[in-house]
Coordinates of C-alpha atoms in Angstrom, one line a residue:
X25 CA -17.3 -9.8 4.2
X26 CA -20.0 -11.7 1.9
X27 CA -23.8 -10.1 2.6
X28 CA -26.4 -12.4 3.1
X29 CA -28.6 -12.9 -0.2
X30 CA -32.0 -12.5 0.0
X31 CA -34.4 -14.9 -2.5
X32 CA -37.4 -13.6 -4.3
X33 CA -39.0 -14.6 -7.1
X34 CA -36.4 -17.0 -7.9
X35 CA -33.9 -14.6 -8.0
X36 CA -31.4 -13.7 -4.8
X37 CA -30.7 -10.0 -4.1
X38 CA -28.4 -8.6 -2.0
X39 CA -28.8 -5.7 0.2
X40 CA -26.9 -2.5 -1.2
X41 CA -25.6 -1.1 2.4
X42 CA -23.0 1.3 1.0
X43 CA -24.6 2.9 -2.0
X44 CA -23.2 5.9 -4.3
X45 CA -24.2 9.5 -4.2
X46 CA -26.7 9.2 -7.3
X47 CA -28.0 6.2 -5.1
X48 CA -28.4 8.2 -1.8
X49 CA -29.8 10.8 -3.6
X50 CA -32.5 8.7 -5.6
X51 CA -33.3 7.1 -2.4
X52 CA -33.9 10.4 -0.2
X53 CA -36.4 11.9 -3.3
X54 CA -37.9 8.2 -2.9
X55 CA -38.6 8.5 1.0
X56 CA -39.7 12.3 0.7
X57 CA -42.6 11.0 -2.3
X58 CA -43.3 8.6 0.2
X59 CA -44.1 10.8 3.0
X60 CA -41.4 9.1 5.4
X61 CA -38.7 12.4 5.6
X62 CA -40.2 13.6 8.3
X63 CA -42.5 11.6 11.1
X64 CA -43.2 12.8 14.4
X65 CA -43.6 10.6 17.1
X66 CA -44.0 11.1 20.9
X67 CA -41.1 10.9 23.1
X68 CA -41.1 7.1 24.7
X69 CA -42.7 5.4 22.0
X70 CA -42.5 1.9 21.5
X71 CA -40.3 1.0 18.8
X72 CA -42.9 -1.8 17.3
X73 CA -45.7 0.3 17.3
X74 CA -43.6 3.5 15.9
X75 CA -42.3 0.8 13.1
X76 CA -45.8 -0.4 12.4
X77 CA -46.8 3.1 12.0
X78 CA -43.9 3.6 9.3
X79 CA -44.8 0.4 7.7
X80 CA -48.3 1.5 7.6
X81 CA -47.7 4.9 6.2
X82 CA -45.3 3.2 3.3
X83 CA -47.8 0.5 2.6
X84 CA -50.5 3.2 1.9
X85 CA -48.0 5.8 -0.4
X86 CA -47.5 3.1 -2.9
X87 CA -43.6 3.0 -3.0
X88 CA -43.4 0.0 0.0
X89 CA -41.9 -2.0 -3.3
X90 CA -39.9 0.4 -4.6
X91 CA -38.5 1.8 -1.9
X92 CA -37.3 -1.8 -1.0
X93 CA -36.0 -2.8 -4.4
X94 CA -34.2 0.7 -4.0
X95 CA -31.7 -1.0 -1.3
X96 CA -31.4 -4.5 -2.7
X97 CA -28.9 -5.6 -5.5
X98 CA -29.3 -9.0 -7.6
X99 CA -26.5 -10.8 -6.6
X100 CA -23.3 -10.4 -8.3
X101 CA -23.4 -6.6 -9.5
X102 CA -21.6 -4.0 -7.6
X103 CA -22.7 -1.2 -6.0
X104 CA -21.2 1.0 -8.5
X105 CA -23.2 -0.4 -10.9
X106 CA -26.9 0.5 -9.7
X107 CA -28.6 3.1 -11.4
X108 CA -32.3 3.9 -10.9
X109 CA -33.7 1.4 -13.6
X110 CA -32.2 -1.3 -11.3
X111 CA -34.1 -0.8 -8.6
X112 CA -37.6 -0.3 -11.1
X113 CA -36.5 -3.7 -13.1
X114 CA -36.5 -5.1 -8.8
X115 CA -39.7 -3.7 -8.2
X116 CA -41.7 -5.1 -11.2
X117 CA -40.3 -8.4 -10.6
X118 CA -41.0 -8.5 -6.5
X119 CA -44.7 -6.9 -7.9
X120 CA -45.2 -10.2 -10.0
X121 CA -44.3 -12.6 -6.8
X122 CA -47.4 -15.2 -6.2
X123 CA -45.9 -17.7 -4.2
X124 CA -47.4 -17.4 0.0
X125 CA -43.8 -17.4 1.3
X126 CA -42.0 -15.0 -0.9
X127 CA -45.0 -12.6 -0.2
X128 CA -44.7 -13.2 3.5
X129 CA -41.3 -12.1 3.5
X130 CA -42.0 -8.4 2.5
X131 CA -43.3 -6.9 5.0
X132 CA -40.4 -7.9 7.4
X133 CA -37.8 -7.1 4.8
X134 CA -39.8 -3.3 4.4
X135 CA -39.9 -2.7 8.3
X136 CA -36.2 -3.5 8.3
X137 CA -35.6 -1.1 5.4
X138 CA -37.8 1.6 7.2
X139 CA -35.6 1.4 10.4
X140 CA -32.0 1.2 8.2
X141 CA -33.7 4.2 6.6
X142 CA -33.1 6.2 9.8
X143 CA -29.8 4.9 10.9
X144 CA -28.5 6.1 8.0
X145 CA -29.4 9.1 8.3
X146 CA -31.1 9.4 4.8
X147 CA -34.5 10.1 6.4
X148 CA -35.4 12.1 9.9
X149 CA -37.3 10.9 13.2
X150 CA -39.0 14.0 14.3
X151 CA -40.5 13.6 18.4
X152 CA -42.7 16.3 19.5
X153 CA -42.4 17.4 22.7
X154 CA -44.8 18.1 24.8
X155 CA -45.0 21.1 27.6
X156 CA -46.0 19.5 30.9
X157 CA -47.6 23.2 31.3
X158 CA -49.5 24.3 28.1
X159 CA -49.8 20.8 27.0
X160 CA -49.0 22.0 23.5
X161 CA -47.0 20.9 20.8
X162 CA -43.5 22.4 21.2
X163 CA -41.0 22.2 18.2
X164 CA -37.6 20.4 18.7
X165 CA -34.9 21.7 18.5
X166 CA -33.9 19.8 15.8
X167 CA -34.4 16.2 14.3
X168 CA -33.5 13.2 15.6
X169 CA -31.8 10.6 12.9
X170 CA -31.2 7.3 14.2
X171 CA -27.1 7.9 13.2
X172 CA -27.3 11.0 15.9

């Protein structure tokens, strides 16, 4: 099945969806640098606003373009093939984008990341719970990931 390419720059990427070890690995230190391993959210939240609230949070750690570059692939090379300078090489050229459209794109392509992020598991949704009689902050039991 041929993945949908995904044009930046004047370049087209592919998203890596099945990455190796050294890949999952890179990405997990990635999202704990960023902050992202572990957000707690009340139960019921809206999705959008728990997604904006993610989005913001990368945004403001700095890695939103790395961590992004991190799951795409430039077209043609195999997942086997990506190594950590890959996804830096992706970032400095996405950093350089100038044109209104390309730029527009990002921030839908990183919300999408941030939600893959947690149905595959390599990051965790923590919810606080809330006692209906102290009104306290009661730890889980454990953390949700969006492949649970």
């Amino acid at each position: 099945m041929e993945r949908p390419s995904v044009a930046l720059g004047g370049r087209s990427f592919v998203r890596l969806e099945e990455g190796t070890v050294e890949h999952d690995f890179w990405m997990m230190a990635q999202i704990r640098e960023a902050g992202l391993h572990a957000v707690e959210f009340e139960p019921g939240s809206d999705v959008g606003e728990v997604v904006e609230e993610l989005l913001g949070r990368c945004l403001a750690s700095g890695k939103a373009i790395l961590l992004l570059s991190g799951l795409l692939l430039p077209e043609g090379m195999k997942p086997e093939e990506w190594k950590p300078e890959v996804a830096q090489e992706i970032a400095a050229h996405i950093g350089k984008i100038t044109a209104a459209d390309e730029k527009a794109q990002l921030k839908p392509l990183i919300a999408s990341m941030l939600v893959g992020f947690f149905k595959t598991g390599l990051a965790s949704l923590k919810i606080s719970l809330k006692s209906s009689s102290q009104g306290a902050e009661a730890e889980p039991e454990s953390a949700a990931t969006a492949g649970a």
